[in-house]
Amino acid sequence: MPRLIAFAFVILLNLTVNLIFPATSWAASSNLGVSDNHLAACPTSPNCVVSQNADSKHAIDPIPYHVNRDTAKSTLLKVLTVVPRTEVVENTDNYIHALSKSRIFKFTDDVEFYFPIDEKVIHIRSASRVGDSDLGVNRRRMEQIRLAMQDLNV
């Protein structure tokens, strides 16, 4: 029981510090989207994953697909409709940007998907806008989306 109380205290302290002294909103000021056929790199904080040019701490595999690109994209858009508290805010020919909010504190994460013309993969990036640790939420979200796409035989 004392370990549980200590763990709860550390989580509460981290959330409180992040609310009082939030990190500069790097995601809002960074170049979201695709630049030179790449999604933006992750910051040094552990609350981001990306499938392109990432170090081992931030790396995640892209989502492969074997259908045509338009089918893969429309399927992904359907999957995003069932991801809790997630809203697509930009949808172009080769890119999707969604915002995903945490349940309790409503922290916003930027969730991005890039469909290169010459590859049958969806490059992915998910990053918290504030704070340092996300307790693995961004990675888990992207892995759940990957599993949903596999289940739909994309």
mmCIF file of N, CA, C and O in Angstrom, residues 25-120:
data_model
loop_
_atom_site.group_PDB
_atom_site.id
_atom_site.type_symbol
_atom_site.label_atom_id
_atom_site.label_comp_id
_atom_site.label_asym_id
_atom_site.label_seq_id
_atom_site.Cartn_x
_atom_site.Cartn_y
_atom_site.Cartn_z
ATOM 1 N N SER A 25 5.151 24.787 -25.883
ATOM 2 C CA SER A 25 4.364 23.967 -26.797
ATOM 3 C C SER A 25 5.133 23.756 -28.094
ATOM 4 O O SER A 25 4.892 24.387 -29.101
ATOM 5 N N TRP A 26 6.092 22.823 -28.047
ATOM 6 C CA TRP A 26 6.943 22.564 -29.208
ATOM 7 C C TRP A 26 6.140 22.072 -30.389
ATOM 8 O O TRP A 26 6.435 22.384 -31.527
ATOM 9 N N ALA A 27 5.085 21.280 -30.125
ATOM 10 C CA ALA A 27 4.320 20.731 -31.249
ATOM 11 C C ALA A 27 3.568 21.831 -31.978
ATOM 12 O O ALA A 27 3.483 21.832 -33.201
ATOM 13 N N ALA A 28 3.035 22.776 -31.226
ATOM 14 C CA ALA A 28 2.286 23.856 -31.857
ATOM 15 C C ALA A 28 3.213 24.754 -32.676
ATOM 16 O O ALA A 28 2.798 25.341 -33.664
ATOM 17 N N SER A 29 4.463 24.874 -32.246
ATOM 18 C CA SER A 29 5.386 25.748 -32.961
ATOM 19 C C SER A 29 6.260 24.990 -33.953
ATOM 20 O O SER A 29 6.938 25.592 -34.759
ATOM 21 N N SER A 30 6.281 23.663 -33.879
ATOM 22 C CA SER A 30 7.111 22.889 -34.797
ATOM 23 C C SER A 30 6.410 22.758 -36.138
ATOM 24 O O SER A 30 5.257 23.117 -36.291
ATOM 25 N N ASN A 31 7.119 22.202 -37.079
ATOM 26 C CA ASN A 31 6.545 22.010 -38.399
ATOM 27 C C ASN A 31 5.809 20.687 -38.434
ATOM 28 O O ASN A 31 6.394 19.671 -38.766
ATOM 29 N N LEU A 32 4.566 20.700 -38.068
ATOM 30 C CA LEU A 32 3.752 19.509 -38.250
ATOM 31 C C LEU A 32 3.542 19.321 -39.738
ATOM 32 O O LEU A 32 3.671 20.251 -40.524
ATOM 33 N N GLY A 33 3.227 18.117 -40.112
ATOM 34 C CA GLY A 33 3.004 17.845 -41.521
ATOM 35 C C GLY A 33 4.210 17.188 -42.160
ATOM 36 O O GLY A 33 5.101 16.689 -41.471
ATOM 37 N N VAL A 34 4.230 17.194 -43.456
ATOM 38 C CA VAL A 34 5.275 16.525 -44.222
ATOM 39 C C VAL A 34 6.196 17.572 -44.836
ATOM 40 O O VAL A 34 5.739 18.515 -45.474
ATOM 41 N N SER A 35 7.485 17.383 -44.619
ATOM 42 C CA SER A 35 8.494 18.258 -45.201
ATOM 43 C C SER A 35 9.595 17.371 -45.794
ATOM 44 O O SER A 35 10.138 16.513 -45.096
ATOM 45 N N ASP A 36 9.881 17.552 -47.056
ATOM 46 C CA ASP A 36 10.864 16.715 -47.761
ATOM 47 C C ASP A 36 10.553 15.225 -47.609
ATOM 48 O O ASP A 36 11.430 14.413 -47.322
ATOM 49 N N ASN A 37 9.292 14.873 -47.754
ATOM 50 C CA ASN A 37 8.810 13.490 -47.675
ATOM 51 C C ASN A 37 9.033 12.838 -46.307
ATOM 52 O O ASN A 37 9.166 11.617 -46.227
ATOM 53 N N HIS A 38 9.066 13.637 -45.255
ATOM 54 C CA HIS A 38 9.250 13.115 -43.901
ATOM 55 C C HIS A 38 8.352 13.848 -42.909
ATOM 56 O O HIS A 38 8.135 15.059 -43.037
ATOM 57 N N LEU A 39 7.880 13.103 -41.931
ATOM 58 C CA LEU A 39 7.215 13.725 -40.796
ATOM 59 C C LEU A 39 8.284 14.351 -39.909
ATOM 60 O O LEU A 39 9.458 13.971 -39.975
ATOM 61 N N ALA A 40 7.896 15.285 -39.066
ATOM 62 C CA ALA A 40 8.851 15.964 -38.189
ATOM 63 C C ALA A 40 9.488 14.979 -37.216
ATOM 64 O O ALA A 40 8.873 13.990 -36.806
ATOM 65 N N ALA A 41 10.707 15.275 -36.836
ATOM 66 C CA ALA A 41 11.404 14.466 -35.836
ATOM 67 C C ALA A 41 10.776 14.703 -34.468
ATOM 68 O O ALA A 41 10.112 15.715 -34.244
ATOM 69 N N CYS A 42 11.007 13.779 -33.566
ATOM 70 C CA CYS A 42 10.529 13.922 -32.194
ATOM 71 C C CYS A 42 11.476 14.833 -31.416
ATOM 72 O O CYS A 42 12.670 14.889 -31.699
ATOM 73 N N PRO A 43 10.954 15.501 -30.392
ATOM 74 C CA PRO A 43 11.832 16.238 -29.489
ATOM 75 C C PRO A 43 12.583 15.241 -28.597
ATOM 76 O O PRO A 43 12.383 14.030 -28.712
ATOM 77 N N THR A 44 13.390 15.730 -27.694
ATOM 78 C CA THR A 44 14.156 14.832 -26.823
ATOM 79 C C THR A 44 13.289 14.178 -25.754
ATOM 80 O O THR A 44 13.655 13.139 -25.221
ATOM 81 N N SER A 45 12.143 14.744 -25.440
ATOM 82 C CA SER A 45 11.267 14.164 -24.418
ATOM 83 C C SER A 45 10.720 12.821 -24.890
ATOM 84 O O SER A 45 10.578 12.584 -26.088
ATOM 85 N N PRO A 46 10.381 11.925 -23.955
ATOM 86 C CA PRO A 46 9.944 10.574 -24.334
ATOM 87 C C PRO A 46 8.476 10.472 -24.753
ATOM 88 O O PRO A 46 7.982 9.372 -24.969
ATOM 89 N N ASN A 47 7.779 11.578 -24.904
ATOM 90 C CA ASN A 47 6.342 11.543 -25.181
ATOM 91 C C ASN A 47 6.008 11.663 -26.667
ATOM 92 O O ASN A 47 5.047 12.307 -27.050
ATOM 93 N N CYS A 48 6.797 11.000 -27.496
ATOM 94 C CA CYS A 48 6.615 11.066 -28.943
ATOM 95 C C CYS A 48 7.147 9.795 -29.586
ATOM 96 O O CYS A 48 8.138 9.230 -29.119
ATOM 97 N N VAL A 49 6.480 9.360 -30.649
ATOM 98 C CA VAL A 49 6.977 8.272 -31.489
ATOM 99 C C VAL A 49 6.846 8.695 -32.950
ATOM 100 O O VAL A 49 5.936 9.442 -33.306
ATOM 101 N N VAL A 50 7.776 8.227 -33.774
ATOM 102 C CA VAL A 50 7.730 8.537 -35.200
ATOM 103 C C VAL A 50 8.380 7.391 -35.979
ATOM 104 O O VAL A 50 9.323 6.765 -35.500
ATOM 105 N N SER A 51 7.864 7.135 -37.177
ATOM 106 C CA SER A 51 8.366 6.007 -37.969
ATOM 107 C C SER A 51 9.449 6.396 -38.965
ATOM 108 O O SER A 51 9.938 5.549 -39.697
ATOM 109 N N GLN A 52 9.850 7.637 -39.010
ATOM 110 C CA GLN A 52 10.889 8.068 -39.940
ATOM 111 C C GLN A 52 12.030 8.742 -39.186
ATOM 112 O O GLN A 52 11.797 9.636 -38.370
ATOM 113 N N ASN A 53 13.249 8.317 -39.486
ATOM 114 C CA ASN A 53 14.456 8.965 -38.958
ATOM 115 C C ASN A 53 14.433 9.197 -37.448
ATOM 116 O O ASN A 53 14.753 10.280 -36.975
ATOM 117 N N ALA A 54 14.068 8.185 -36.691
ATOM 118 C CA ALA A 54 13.982 8.331 -35.240
ATOM 119 C C ALA A 54 15.107 7.571 -34.548
ATOM 120 O O ALA A 54 15.600 6.570 -35.058
ATOM 121 N N ASP A 55 15.483 8.049 -33.372
ATOM 122 C CA ASP A 55 16.412 7.282 -32.551
ATOM 123 C C ASP A 55 15.647 6.123 -31.920
ATOM 124 O O ASP A 55 14.420 6.030 -32.044
ATOM 125 N N SER A 56 16.352 5.228 -31.250
ATOM 126 C CA SER A 56 15.708 4.008 -30.738
ATOM 127 C C SER A 56 14.619 4.298 -29.716
ATOM 128 O O SER A 56 13.652 3.547 -29.607
ATOM 129 N N LYS A 57 14.730 5.388 -28.985
ATOM 130 C CA LYS A 57 13.738 5.732 -27.956
ATOM 131 C C LYS A 57 12.409 6.163 -28.579
ATOM 132 O O LYS A 57 11.349 5.934 -28.012
ATOM 133 N N HIS A 58 12.464 6.783 -29.743
ATOM 134 C CA HIS A 58 11.270 7.338 -30.371
ATOM 135 C C HIS A 58 10.776 6.537 -31.578
ATOM 136 O O HIS A 58 9.728 6.844 -32.129
ATOM 137 N N ALA A 59 11.512 5.529 -31.988
ATOM 138 C CA ALA A 59 11.184 4.791 -33.212
ATOM 139 C C ALA A 59 9.965 3.896 -33.052
ATOM 140 O O ALA A 59 9.753 3.284 -32.009
ATOM 141 N N ILE A 60 9.198 3.843 -34.105
ATOM 142 C CA ILE A 60 8.058 2.935 -34.211
ATOM 143 C C ILE A 60 7.957 2.545 -35.685
ATOM 144 O O ILE A 60 8.321 3.336 -36.566
ATOM 145 N N ASP A 61 7.516 1.339 -35.962
ATOM 146 C CA ASP A 61 7.406 0.894 -37.353
ATOM 147 C C ASP A 61 6.237 1.582 -38.045
ATOM 148 O O ASP A 61 5.207 1.848 -37.420
ATOM 149 N N PRO A 62 6.377 1.838 -39.359
ATOM 150 C CA PRO A 62 5.222 2.341 -40.111
ATOM 151 C C PRO A 62 4.172 1.238 -40.225
ATOM 152 O O PRO A 62 4.441 0.075 -39.915
ATOM 153 N N ILE A 63 2.998 1.609 -40.671
ATOM 154 C CA ILE A 63 1.916 0.640 -40.858
ATOM 155 C C ILE A 63 1.927 0.200 -42.323
ATOM 156 O O ILE A 63 1.672 1.021 -43.222
ATOM 157 N N PRO A 64 2.221 -1.071 -42.584
ATOM 158 C CA PRO A 64 2.209 -1.539 -43.981
ATOM 159 C C PRO A 64 0.768 -1.787 -44.452
ATOM 160 O O PRO A 64 -0.129 -2.024 -43.643
ATOM 161 N N TYR A 65 0.573 -1.736 -45.756
ATOM 162 C CA TYR A 65 -0.728 -2.106 -46.314
ATOM 163 C C TYR A 65 -0.515 -2.789 -47.656
ATOM 164 O O TYR A 65 0.506 -2.599 -48.310
ATOM 165 N N HIS A 66 -1.478 -3.611 -48.044
ATOM 166 C CA HIS A 66 -1.360 -4.339 -49.311
ATOM 167 C C HIS A 66 -2.495 -4.010 -50.284
ATOM 168 O O HIS A 66 -2.553 -4.550 -51.377
ATOM 169 N N VAL A 67 -3.382 -3.116 -49.890
ATOM 170 C CA VAL A 67 -4.459 -2.659 -50.763
ATOM 171 C C VAL A 67 -3.984 -1.387 -51.467
ATOM 172 O O VAL A 67 -2.865 -0.948 -51.260
ATOM 173 N N ASN A 68 -4.841 -0.769 -52.283
ATOM 174 C CA ASN A 68 -4.401 0.485 -52.900
ATOM 175 C C ASN A 68 -4.403 1.611 -51.862
ATOM 176 O O ASN A 68 -5.024 1.506 -50.801
ATOM 177 N N ARG A 69 -3.699 2.656 -52.183
ATOM 178 C CA ARG A 69 -3.489 3.748 -51.219
ATOM 179 C C ARG A 69 -4.794 4.404 -50.774
ATOM 180 O O ARG A 69 -4.987 4.706 -49.595
ATOM 181 N N ASP A 70 -5.722 4.630 -51.705
ATOM 182 C CA ASP A 70 -6.996 5.263 -51.343
ATOM 183 C C ASP A 70 -7.801 4.396 -50.378
ATOM 184 O O ASP A 70 -8.431 4.910 -49.456
ATOM 185 N N THR A 71 -7.768 3.082 -50.587
ATOM 186 C CA THR A 71 -8.476 2.175 -49.685
ATOM 187 C C THR A 71 -7.836 2.184 -48.299
ATOM 188 O O THR A 71 -8.532 2.228 -47.281
ATOM 189 N N ALA A 72 -6.514 2.169 -48.266
ATOM 190 C CA ALA A 72 -5.808 2.222 -46.982
ATOM 191 C C ALA A 72 -6.153 3.513 -46.244
ATOM 192 O O ALA A 72 -6.420 3.507 -45.028
ATOM 193 N N LYS A 73 -6.175 4.605 -46.961
ATOM 194 C CA LYS A 73 -6.473 5.901 -46.338
ATOM 195 C C LYS A 73 -7.908 5.964 -45.838
ATOM 196 O O LYS A 73 -8.164 6.413 -44.716
ATOM 197 N N SER A 74 -8.855 5.512 -46.636
ATOM 198 C CA SER A 74 -10.252 5.564 -46.186
ATOM 199 C C SER A 74 -10.488 4.626 -45.007
ATOM 200 O O SER A 74 -11.262 4.944 -44.096
ATOM 201 N N THR A 75 -9.802 3.494 -44.994
ATOM 202 C CA THR A 75 -9.918 2.582 -43.854
ATOM 203 C C THR A 75 -9.336 3.219 -42.600
ATOM 204 O O THR A 75 -9.928 3.145 -41.517
ATOM 205 N N LEU A 76 -8.194 3.863 -42.734
ATOM 206 C CA LEU A 76 -7.595 4.545 -41.584
ATOM 207 C C LEU A 76 -8.530 5.628 -41.059
ATOM 208 O O LEU A 76 -8.706 5.767 -39.837
ATOM 209 N N LEU A 77 -9.153 6.386 -41.931
ATOM 210 C CA LEU A 77 -10.086 7.422 -41.485
ATOM 211 C C LEU A 77 -11.254 6.812 -40.708
ATOM 212 O O LEU A 77 -11.701 7.378 -39.703
ATOM 213 N N LYS A 78 -11.723 5.644 -41.135
ATOM 214 C CA LYS A 78 -12.791 4.953 -40.391
ATOM 215 C C LYS A 78 -12.294 4.503 -39.029
ATOM 216 O O LYS A 78 -13.001 4.620 -38.022
ATOM 217 N N VAL A 79 -11.077 3.978 -38.980
ATOM 218 C CA VAL A 79 -10.500 3.553 -37.694
ATOM 219 C C VAL A 79 -10.402 4.741 -36.748
ATOM 220 O O VAL A 79 -10.729 4.633 -35.559
ATOM 221 N N LEU A 80 -9.987 5.888 -37.257
ATOM 222 C CA LEU A 80 -9.831 7.065 -36.399
ATOM 223 C C LEU A 80 -11.154 7.536 -35.801
ATOM 224 O O LEU A 80 -11.158 8.160 -34.743
ATOM 225 N N THR A 81 -12.268 7.211 -36.445
ATOM 226 C CA THR A 81 -13.569 7.611 -35.886
ATOM 227 C C THR A 81 -13.896 6.875 -34.597
ATOM 228 O O THR A 81 -14.735 7.325 -33.824
ATOM 229 N N VAL A 82 -13.238 5.741 -34.356
ATOM 230 C CA VAL A 82 -13.516 4.984 -33.128
ATOM 231 C C VAL A 82 -12.393 5.088 -32.100
ATOM 232 O O VAL A 82 -12.481 4.502 -31.029
ATOM 233 N N VAL A 83 -11.344 5.837 -32.414
ATOM 234 C CA VAL A 83 -10.291 6.081 -31.423
ATOM 235 C C VAL A 83 -10.840 7.126 -30.459
ATOM 236 O O VAL A 83 -11.234 8.215 -30.890
ATOM 237 N N PRO A 84 -10.898 6.805 -29.165
ATOM 238 C CA PRO A 84 -11.531 7.720 -28.203
ATOM 239 C C PRO A 84 -10.924 9.123 -28.218
ATOM 240 O O PRO A 84 -9.709 9.288 -28.309
ATOM 241 N N ARG A 85 -11.795 10.114 -28.163
ATOM 242 C CA ARG A 85 -11.427 11.521 -28.037
ATOM 243 C C ARG A 85 -10.464 11.991 -29.118
ATOM 244 O O ARG A 85 -9.576 12.794 -28.863
ATOM 245 N N THR A 86 -10.643 11.477 -30.335
ATOM 246 C CA THR A 86 -9.771 11.801 -31.458
ATOM 247 C C THR A 86 -10.589 12.422 -32.576
ATOM 248 O O THR A 86 -11.660 11.933 -32.913
ATOM 249 N N GLU A 87 -10.059 13.509 -33.138
ATOM 250 C CA GLU A 87 -10.750 14.224 -34.204
ATOM 251 C C GLU A 87 -9.761 14.548 -35.317
ATOM 252 O O GLU A 87 -8.687 15.095 -35.070
ATOM 253 N N VAL A 88 -10.124 14.205 -36.541
ATOM 254 C CA VAL A 88 -9.298 14.545 -37.702
ATOM 255 C C VAL A 88 -9.474 16.035 -37.985
ATOM 256 O O VAL A 88 -10.600 16.520 -38.104
ATOM 257 N N VAL A 89 -8.348 16.754 -38.067
ATOM 258 C CA VAL A 89 -8.399 18.197 -38.309
ATOM 259 C C VAL A 89 -7.825 18.581 -39.666
ATOM 260 O O VAL A 89 -8.022 19.696 -40.121
ATOM 261 N N GLU A 90 -7.109 17.658 -40.312
ATOM 262 C CA GLU A 90 -6.575 17.916 -41.647
ATOM 263 C C GLU A 90 -6.514 16.600 -42.408
ATOM 264 O O GLU A 90 -6.067 15.582 -41.882
ATOM 265 N N ASN A 91 -6.971 16.653 -43.650
ATOM 266 C CA ASN A 91 -6.995 15.454 -44.484
ATOM 267 C C ASN A 91 -6.691 15.883 -45.918
ATOM 268 O O ASN A 91 -7.519 16.509 -46.566
ATOM 269 N N THR A 92 -5.474 15.577 -46.368
ATOM 270 C CA THR A 92 -5.091 15.899 -47.742
ATOM 271 C C THR A 92 -4.847 14.590 -48.493
ATOM 272 O O THR A 92 -5.061 13.499 -47.951
ATOM 273 N N ASP A 93 -4.372 14.695 -49.712
ATOM 274 C CA ASP A 93 -4.150 13.514 -50.542
ATOM 275 C C ASP A 93 -3.214 12.501 -49.886
ATOM 276 O O ASP A 93 -3.447 11.301 -49.959
ATOM 277 N N ASN A 94 -2.139 12.974 -49.215
ATOM 278 C CA ASN A 94 -1.155 12.040 -48.674
ATOM 279 C C ASN A 94 -0.896 12.205 -47.174
ATOM 280 O O ASN A 94 0.084 11.688 -46.656
ATOM 281 N N TYR A 95 -1.781 12.912 -46.474
ATOM 282 C CA TYR A 95 -1.517 13.241 -45.075
ATOM 283 C C TYR A 95 -2.812 13.375 -44.280
ATOM 284 O O TYR A 95 -3.809 13.910 -44.785
ATOM 285 N N ILE A 96 -2.761 12.883 -43.041
ATOM 286 C CA ILE A 96 -3.872 13.054 -42.093
ATOM 287 C C ILE A 96 -3.285 13.562 -40.789
ATOM 288 O O ILE A 96 -2.292 13.018 -40.289
ATOM 289 N N HIS A 97 -3.899 14.598 -40.235
ATOM 290 C CA HIS A 97 -3.518 15.122 -38.919
ATOM 291 C C HIS A 97 -4.759 15.056 -38.038
ATOM 292 O O HIS A 97 -5.818 15.558 -38.403
ATOM 293 N N ALA A 98 -4.614 14.414 -36.897
ATOM 294 C CA ALA A 98 -5.704 14.318 -35.939
ATOM 295 C C ALA A 98 -5.233 14.826 -34.584
ATOM 296 O O ALA A 98 -4.034 14.841 -34.296
ATOM 297 N N LEU A 99 -6.185 15.228 -33.768
ATOM 298 C CA LEU A 99 -5.900 15.614 -32.390
ATOM 299 C C LEU A 99 -6.554 14.593 -31.481
ATOM 300 O O LEU A 99 -7.701 14.215 -31.689
ATOM 301 N N SER A 100 -5.803 14.160 -30.504
ATOM 302 C CA SER A 100 -6.317 13.181 -29.549
ATOM 303 C C SER A 100 -6.150 13.766 -28.152
ATOM 304 O O SER A 100 -5.053 14.195 -27.786
ATOM 305 N N LYS A 101 -7.226 13.796 -27.381
ATOM 306 C CA LYS A 101 -7.188 14.412 -26.048
ATOM 307 C C LYS A 101 -7.259 13.362 -24.956
ATOM 308 O O LYS A 101 -7.991 12.377 -25.070
ATOM 309 N N SER A 102 -6.494 13.611 -23.898
ATOM 310 C CA SER A 102 -6.519 12.687 -22.760
ATOM 311 C C SER A 102 -7.856 12.799 -22.041
ATOM 312 O O SER A 102 -8.516 13.846 -22.064
ATOM 313 N N ARG A 103 -8.245 11.728 -21.395
ATOM 314 C CA ARG A 103 -9.567 11.638 -20.795
ATOM 315 C C ARG A 103 -9.767 12.624 -19.652
ATOM 316 O O ARG A 103 -10.757 13.338 -19.614
ATOM 317 N N ILE A 104 -8.840 12.686 -18.728
ATOM 318 C CA ILE A 104 -9.071 13.474 -17.517
ATOM 319 C C ILE A 104 -8.651 14.931 -17.669
ATOM 320 O O ILE A 104 -9.431 15.841 -17.451
ATOM 321 N N PHE A 105 -7.404 15.167 -18.065
ATOM 322 C CA PHE A 105 -6.888 16.528 -18.096
ATOM 323 C C PHE A 105 -7.009 17.202 -19.456
ATOM 324 O O PHE A 105 -6.663 18.362 -19.613
ATOM 325 N N LYS A 106 -7.477 16.464 -20.466
ATOM 326 C CA LYS A 106 -7.684 16.997 -21.808
ATOM 327 C C LYS A 106 -6.399 17.509 -22.464
ATOM 328 O O LYS A 106 -6.423 18.446 -23.248
ATOM 329 N N PHE A 107 -5.246 16.883 -22.144
ATOM 330 C CA PHE A 107 -4.001 17.207 -22.837
ATOM 331 C C PHE A 107 -4.147 16.786 -24.293
ATOM 332 O O PHE A 107 -4.747 15.761 -24.599
ATOM 333 N N THR A 108 -3.589 17.569 -25.206
ATOM 334 C CA THR A 108 -3.725 17.305 -26.630
ATOM 335 C C THR A 108 -2.457 16.679 -27.197
ATOM 336 O O THR A 108 -1.359 17.150 -26.935
ATOM 337 N N ASP A 109 -2.639 15.623 -27.981
ATOM 338 C CA ASP A 109 -1.558 14.985 -28.721
ATOM 339 C C ASP A 109 -1.820 15.192 -30.208
ATOM 340 O O ASP A 109 -2.969 15.116 -30.657
ATOM 341 N N ASP A 110 -0.757 15.445 -30.960
ATOM 342 C CA ASP A 110 -0.853 15.522 -32.412
ATOM 343 C C ASP A 110 -0.570 14.135 -32.972
ATOM 344 O O ASP A 110 0.457 13.534 -32.667
ATOM 345 N N VAL A 111 -1.482 13.630 -33.782
ATOM 346 C CA VAL A 111 -1.373 12.299 -34.369
ATOM 347 C C VAL A 111 -1.345 12.490 -35.885
ATOM 348 O O VAL A 111 -2.269 13.065 -36.459
ATOM 349 N N GLU A 112 -0.258 12.006 -36.516
ATOM 350 C CA GLU A 112 -0.068 12.257 -37.948
ATOM 351 C C GLU A 112 0.177 10.965 -38.719
ATOM 352 O O GLU A 112 0.809 10.037 -38.207
ATOM 353 N N PHE A 113 -0.291 10.980 -39.957
ATOM 354 C CA PHE A 113 -0.139 9.847 -40.857
ATOM 355 C C PHE A 113 0.262 10.368 -42.235
ATOM 356 O O PHE A 113 -0.380 11.263 -42.772
ATOM 357 N N TYR A 114 1.321 9.784 -42.787
ATOM 358 C CA TYR A 114 1.825 10.197 -44.102
ATOM 359 C C TYR A 114 1.836 8.991 -45.028
ATOM 360 O O TYR A 114 2.354 7.931 -44.684
ATOM 361 N N PHE A 115 1.256 9.157 -46.215
ATOM 362 C CA PHE A 115 1.145 8.110 -47.226
ATOM 363 C C PHE A 115 2.082 8.436 -48.394
ATOM 364 O O PHE A 115 1.676 9.119 -49.337
ATOM 365 N N PRO A 116 3.338 7.975 -48.347
ATOM 366 C CA PRO A 116 4.233 8.261 -49.476
ATOM 367 C C PRO A 116 3.742 7.565 -50.741
ATOM 368 O O PRO A 116 3.181 6.474 -50.693
ATOM 369 N N ILE A 117 3.972 8.214 -51.864
ATOM 370 C CA ILE A 117 3.511 7.677 -53.149
ATOM 371 C C ILE A 117 4.247 6.403 -53.527
ATOM 372 O O ILE A 117 3.659 5.483 -54.085
ATOM 373 N N ASP A 118 5.525 6.316 -53.212
ATOM 374 C CA ASP A 118 6.357 5.220 -53.685
ATOM 375 C C ASP A 118 6.528 4.067 -52.705
ATOM 376 O O ASP A 118 7.342 3.184 -52.924
ATOM 377 N N GLU A 119 5.759 4.056 -51.595
ATOM 378 C CA GLU A 119 5.852 2.969 -50.622
ATOM 379 C C GLU A 119 4.450 2.520 -50.232
ATOM 380 O O GLU A 119 3.530 3.321 -50.211
ATOM 381 N N LYS A 120 4.304 1.258 -49.896
ATOM 382 C CA LYS A 120 3.018 0.754 -49.419
ATOM 383 C C LYS A 120 3.028 0.709 -47.898
ATOM 384 O O LYS A 120 2.788 -0.332 -47.274
#
